[in-house]
Amino acid sequence: LGIVVAFCLGAGVGALFSVLPGRSLWHTGLFPVTFLVSALVSGASLVLAAASLTGPGGEAEKATLLTLGKYIGVLLAFECVILPAEALVTVSGGIPSHMEVLRAIAVDGPFPWVFWVLQIGLGTMVPLLLISLPKKASLGSVSAAAVFVLIGVFAFRLNFVIPQMSVGDFAQGSLNGEFFVPHMLEWNFVVFGVGVSGLLFMAVSWMLPIMPKEAAFYFELATRRRESMWSALLPSRNTGG
């Protein structure tokens, strides 16, 4: 049910924004796909980071998290295809309002460093290197990649909203060539929301026995039972069956 809701929510929000002709960057057919991939990669990264930091451990859980890290790498590679495709569509169209938004994101906007350093560098390239380059990825490197991905997703959301609202009729001070920049109170509200969410998670995990001490043992036991079941159902290669 959670996967179905995540798919529907991501695709629905992307479709909602893609039919807004008054907003240049949002009015694109690739937006539903972009939102869906972003939702999948951010959700998987959050699960991996939280599980590696608070989980009970165990070889079976470690193998599961490493597999999840490989899936995150595939989604990041897919993101690396979508982003140039969106830029290519905008450049090929040559619509002045669309080009203005693209320049605001990557060249002369309020936060071009957020796009190049946080979204492309730390949020995309660094996680891809941490996941794909080592011959045998460790849980530490994969968890660090997940944290970097979350930073990149936040940067994507910032680039998605602020440059778009900095050009056109709705921009604050657009007649004077100024860009919209969030006030310190707005940044404090974001930090406050993240802090409250973390405190609620810690309180609930302390009050409810979500991950008891025996969880690692039961996780290993369930994994071995599943492997035994598959070995019994499938013919063995050694016997030539």
JSON list of N, CA and C in Angstrom, two decimals, residues 197-232:
[
{"chain": "A", "resi": 197, "resn": "SER", "atom": "N", "xyz": [10.43, 16.78, 13.42]},
{"chain": "A", "resi": 197, "resn": "SER", "atom": "CA", "xyz": [10.25, 15.44, 12.85]},
{"chain": "A", "resi": 197, "resn": "SER", "atom": "C", "xyz": [11.23, 14.44, 13.46]},
{"chain": "A", "resi": 198, "resn": "GLY", "atom": "N", "xyz": [12.48, 14.87, 13.63]},
{"chain": "A", "resi": 198, "resn": "GLY", "atom": "CA", "xyz": [13.47, 13.98, 14.25]},
{"chain": "A", "resi": 198, "resn": "GLY", "atom": "C", "xyz": [13.13, 13.65, 15.68]},
{"chain": "A", "resi": 199, "resn": "LEU", "atom": "N", "xyz": [12.67, 14.64, 16.44]},
{"chain": "A", "resi": 199, "resn": "LEU", "atom": "CA", "xyz": [12.29, 14.40, 17.83]},
{"chain": "A", "resi": 199, "resn": "LEU", "atom": "C", "xyz": [11.09, 13.45, 17.92]},
{"chain": "A", "resi": 200, "resn": "LEU", "atom": "N", "xyz": [10.11, 13.62, 17.04]},
{"chain": "A", "resi": 200, "resn": "LEU", "atom": "CA", "xyz": [8.95, 12.73, 17.04]},
{"chain": "A", "resi": 200, "resn": "LEU", "atom": "C", "xyz": [9.36, 11.30, 16.71]},
{"chain": "A", "resi": 201, "resn": "PHE", "atom": "N", "xyz": [10.26, 11.14, 15.73]},
{"chain": "A", "resi": 201, "resn": "PHE", "atom": "CA", "xyz": [10.74, 9.80, 15.39]},
{"chain": "A", "resi": 201, "resn": "PHE", "atom": "C", "xyz": [11.45, 9.15, 16.56]},
{"chain": "A", "resi": 202, "resn": "MET", "atom": "N", "xyz": [12.31, 9.92, 17.25]},
{"chain": "A", "resi": 202, "resn": "MET", "atom": "CA", "xyz": [13.03, 9.38, 18.40]},
{"chain": "A", "resi": 202, "resn": "MET", "atom": "C", "xyz": [12.07, 9.01, 19.52]},
{"chain": "A", "resi": 203, "resn": "ALA", "atom": "N", "xyz": [11.05, 9.85, 19.75]},
{"chain": "A", "resi": 203, "resn": "ALA", "atom": "CA", "xyz": [10.09, 9.57, 20.82]},
{"chain": "A", "resi": 203, "resn": "ALA", "atom": "C", "xyz": [9.27, 8.32, 20.53]},
{"chain": "A", "resi": 204, "resn": "VAL", "atom": "N", "xyz": [8.81, 8.18, 19.29]},
{"chain": "A", "resi": 204, "resn": "VAL", "atom": "CA", "xyz": [8.00, 7.02, 18.92]},
{"chain": "A", "resi": 204, "resn": "VAL", "atom": "C", "xyz": [8.84, 5.74, 18.96]},
{"chain": "A", "resi": 205, "resn": "SER", "atom": "N", "xyz": [10.07, 5.81, 18.47]},
{"chain": "A", "resi": 205, "resn": "SER", "atom": "CA", "xyz": [10.93, 4.62, 18.50]},
{"chain": "A", "resi": 205, "resn": "SER", "atom": "C", "xyz": [11.28, 4.21, 19.93]},
{"chain": "A", "resi": 206, "resn": "TRP", "atom": "N", "xyz": [11.30, 5.16, 20.86]},
{"chain": "A", "resi": 206, "resn": "TRP", "atom": "CA", "xyz": [11.57, 4.84, 22.26]},
{"chain": "A", "resi": 206, "resn": "TRP", "atom": "C", "xyz": [10.34, 4.27, 22.94]},
{"chain": "A", "resi": 207, "resn": "MET", "atom": "N", "xyz": [9.15, 4.78, 22.60]},
{"chain": "A", "resi": 207, "resn": "MET", "atom": "CA", "xyz": [7.92, 4.34, 23.25]},
{"chain": "A", "resi": 207, "resn": "MET", "atom": "C", "xyz": [7.42, 3.00, 22.71]},
{"chain": "A", "resi": 208, "resn": "LEU", "atom": "N", "xyz": [7.59, 2.78, 21.41]},
{"chain": "A", "resi": 208, "resn": "LEU", "atom": "CA", "xyz": [7.08, 1.56, 20.78]},
{"chain": "A", "resi": 208, "resn": "LEU", "atom": "C", "xyz": [8.23, 0.61, 20.47]},
{"chain": "A", "resi": 209, "resn": "PRO", "atom": "N", "xyz": [8.07, -0.67, 20.75]},
{"chain": "A", "resi": 209, "resn": "PRO", "atom": "CA", "xyz": [9.15, -1.64, 20.46]},
{"chain": "A", "resi": 209, "resn": "PRO", "atom": "C", "xyz": [9.20, -2.00, 18.98]},
{"chain": "A", "resi": 210, "resn": "ILE", "atom": "N", "xyz": [9.52, -0.99, 18.14]},
{"chain": "A", "resi": 210, "resn": "ILE", "atom": "CA", "xyz": [9.55, -1.24, 16.70]},
{"chain": "A", "resi": 210, "resn": "ILE", "atom": "C", "xyz": [10.71, -2.18, 16.35]},
{"chain": "A", "resi": 211, "resn": "MET", "atom": "N", "xyz": [11.86, -1.94, 16.93]},
{"chain": "A", "resi": 211, "resn": "MET", "atom": "CA", "xyz": [13.04, -2.77, 16.66]},
{"chain": "A", "resi": 211, "resn": "MET", "atom": "C", "xyz": [13.60, -3.29, 17.98]},
{"chain": "A", "resi": 212, "resn": "PRO", "atom": "N", "xyz": [13.09, -4.41, 18.48]},
{"chain": "A", "resi": 212, "resn": "PRO", "atom": "CA", "xyz": [13.62, -4.94, 19.74]},
{"chain": "A", "resi": 212, "resn": "PRO", "atom": "C", "xyz": [15.03, -5.49, 19.56]},
{"chain": "A", "resi": 213, "resn": "LYS", "atom": "N", "xyz": [15.65, -5.84, 20.67]},
{"chain": "A", "resi": 213, "resn": "LYS", "atom": "CA", "xyz": [17.01, -6.35, 20.61]},
{"chain": "A", "resi": 213, "resn": "LYS", "atom": "C", "xyz": [17.10, -7.66, 19.84]},
{"chain": "A", "resi": 214, "resn": "GLU", "atom": "N", "xyz": [16.03, -8.44, 19.86]},
{"chain": "A", "resi": 214, "resn": "GLU", "atom": "CA", "xyz": [16.05, -9.73, 19.17]},
{"chain": "A", "resi": 214, "resn": "GLU", "atom": "C", "xyz": [15.78, -9.60, 17.68]},
{"chain": "A", "resi": 215, "resn": "ALA", "atom": "N", "xyz": [15.62, -8.35, 17.17]},
{"chain": "A", "resi": 215, "resn": "ALA", "atom": "CA", "xyz": [15.24, -8.17, 15.77]},
{"chain": "A", "resi": 215, "resn": "ALA", "atom": "C", "xyz": [16.31, -8.72, 14.83]},
{"chain": "A", "resi": 216, "resn": "ALA", "atom": "N", "xyz": [17.58, -8.54, 15.17]},
{"chain": "A", "resi": 216, "resn": "ALA", "atom": "CA", "xyz": [18.65, -9.03, 14.29]},
{"chain": "A", "resi": 216, "resn": "ALA", "atom": "C", "xyz": [18.59, -10.55, 14.17]},
{"chain": "A", "resi": 217, "resn": "PHE", "atom": "N", "xyz": [18.33, -11.23, 15.27]},
{"chain": "A", "resi": 217, "resn": "PHE", "atom": "CA", "xyz": [18.25, -12.69, 15.25]},
{"chain": "A", "resi": 217, "resn": "PHE", "atom": "C", "xyz": [17.09, -13.16, 14.38]},
{"chain": "A", "resi": 218, "resn": "TYR", "atom": "N", "xyz": [15.91, -12.54, 14.56]},
{"chain": "A", "resi": 218, "resn": "TYR", "atom": "CA", "xyz": [14.75, -12.95, 13.79]},
{"chain": "A", "resi": 218, "resn": "TYR", "atom": "C", "xyz": [14.91, -12.60, 12.31]},
{"chain": "A", "resi": 219, "resn": "PHE", "atom": "N", "xyz": [15.60, -11.52, 12.02]},
{"chain": "A", "resi": 219, "resn": "PHE", "atom": "CA", "xyz": [15.84, -11.15, 10.63]},
{"chain": "A", "resi": 219, "resn": "PHE", "atom": "C", "xyz": [16.72, -12.20, 9.96]},
{"chain": "A", "resi": 220, "resn": "GLU", "atom": "N", "xyz": [17.78, -12.63, 10.66]},
{"chain": "A", "resi": 220, "resn": "GLU", "atom": "CA", "xyz": [18.65, -13.68, 10.13]},
{"chain": "A", "resi": 220, "resn": "GLU", "atom": "C", "xyz": [17.88, -14.98, 9.96]},
{"chain": "A", "resi": 221, "resn": "LEU", "atom": "N", "xyz": [17.05, -15.33, 10.93]},
{"chain": "A", "resi": 221, "resn": "LEU", "atom": "CA", "xyz": [16.30, -16.57, 10.87]},
{"chain": "A", "resi": 221, "resn": "LEU", "atom": "C", "xyz": [15.33, -16.57, 9.68]},
{"chain": "A", "resi": 222, "resn": "ALA", "atom": "N", "xyz": [14.64, -15.45, 9.48]},
{"chain": "A", "resi": 222, "resn": "ALA", "atom": "CA", "xyz": [13.70, -15.36, 8.37]},
{"chain": "A", "resi": 222, "resn": "ALA", "atom": "C", "xyz": [14.43, -15.45, 7.03]},
{"chain": "A", "resi": 223, "resn": "THR", "atom": "N", "xyz": [15.61, -14.84, 6.94]},
{"chain": "A", "resi": 223, "resn": "THR", "atom": "CA", "xyz": [16.37, -14.89, 5.69]},
{"chain": "A", "resi": 223, "resn": "THR", "atom": "C", "xyz": [16.81, -16.32, 5.39]},
{"chain": "A", "resi": 224, "resn": "ARG", "atom": "N", "xyz": [17.30, -17.05, 6.39]},
{"chain": "A", "resi": 224, "resn": "ARG", "atom": "CA", "xyz": [17.74, -18.43, 6.15]},
{"chain": "A", "resi": 224, "resn": "ARG", "atom": "C", "xyz": [16.57, -19.33, 5.81]},
{"chain": "A", "resi": 225, "resn": "ARG", "atom": "N", "xyz": [15.42, -19.09, 6.43]},
{"chain": "A", "resi": 225, "resn": "ARG", "atom": "CA", "xyz": [14.25, -19.89, 6.07]},
{"chain": "A", "resi": 225, "resn": "ARG", "atom": "C", "xyz": [13.83, -19.64, 4.63]},
{"chain": "A", "resi": 226, "resn": "ARG", "atom": "N", "xyz": [13.91, -18.39, 4.19]},
{"chain": "A", "resi": 226, "resn": "ARG", "atom": "CA", "xyz": [13.56, -18.07, 2.81]},
{"chain": "A", "resi": 226, "resn": "ARG", "atom": "C", "xyz": [14.54, -18.72, 1.84]},
{"chain": "A", "resi": 227, "resn": "GLU", "atom": "N", "xyz": [15.84, -18.68, 2.17]},
{"chain": "A", "resi": 227, "resn": "GLU", "atom": "CA", "xyz": [16.83, -19.32, 1.32]},
{"chain": "A", "resi": 227, "resn": "GLU", "atom": "C", "xyz": [16.63, -20.83, 1.27]},
{"chain": "A", "resi": 228, "resn": "SER", "atom": "N", "xyz": [16.29, -21.44, 2.41]},
{"chain": "A", "resi": 228, "resn": "SER", "atom": "CA", "xyz": [16.04, -22.88, 2.44]},
{"chain": "A", "resi": 228, "resn": "SER", "atom": "C", "xyz": [14.81, -23.24, 1.60]},
{"chain": "A", "resi": 229, "resn": "MET", "atom": "N", "xyz": [13.79, -22.39, 1.64]},
{"chain": "A", "resi": 229, "resn": "MET", "atom": "CA", "xyz": [12.59, -22.65, 0.86]},
{"chain": "A", "resi": 229, "resn": "MET", "atom": "C", "xyz": [12.89, -22.61, -0.63]},
{"chain": "A", "resi": 230, "resn": "TRP", "atom": "N", "xyz": [13.67, -21.60, -1.07]},
{"chain": "A", "resi": 230, "resn": "TRP", "atom": "CA", "xyz": [13.99, -21.51, -2.48]},
{"chain": "A", "resi": 230, "resn": "TRP", "atom": "C", "xyz": [14.89, -22.66, -2.93]},
{"chain": "A", "resi": 231, "resn": "SER", "atom": "N", "xyz": [15.82, -23.08, -2.08]},
{"chain": "A", "resi": 231, "resn": "SER", "atom": "CA", "xyz": [16.68, -24.20, -2.44]},
{"chain": "A", "resi": 231, "resn": "SER", "atom": "C", "xyz": [15.90, -25.50, -2.54]},
{"chain": "A", "resi": 232, "resn": "ALA", "atom": "N", "xyz": [14.82, -25.60, -1.76]},
{"chain": "A", "resi": 232, "resn": "ALA", "atom": "CA", "xyz": [13.99, -26.80, -1.84]},
{"chain": "A", "resi": 232, "resn": "ALA", "atom": "C", "xyz": [13.07, -26.78, -3.07]}
]
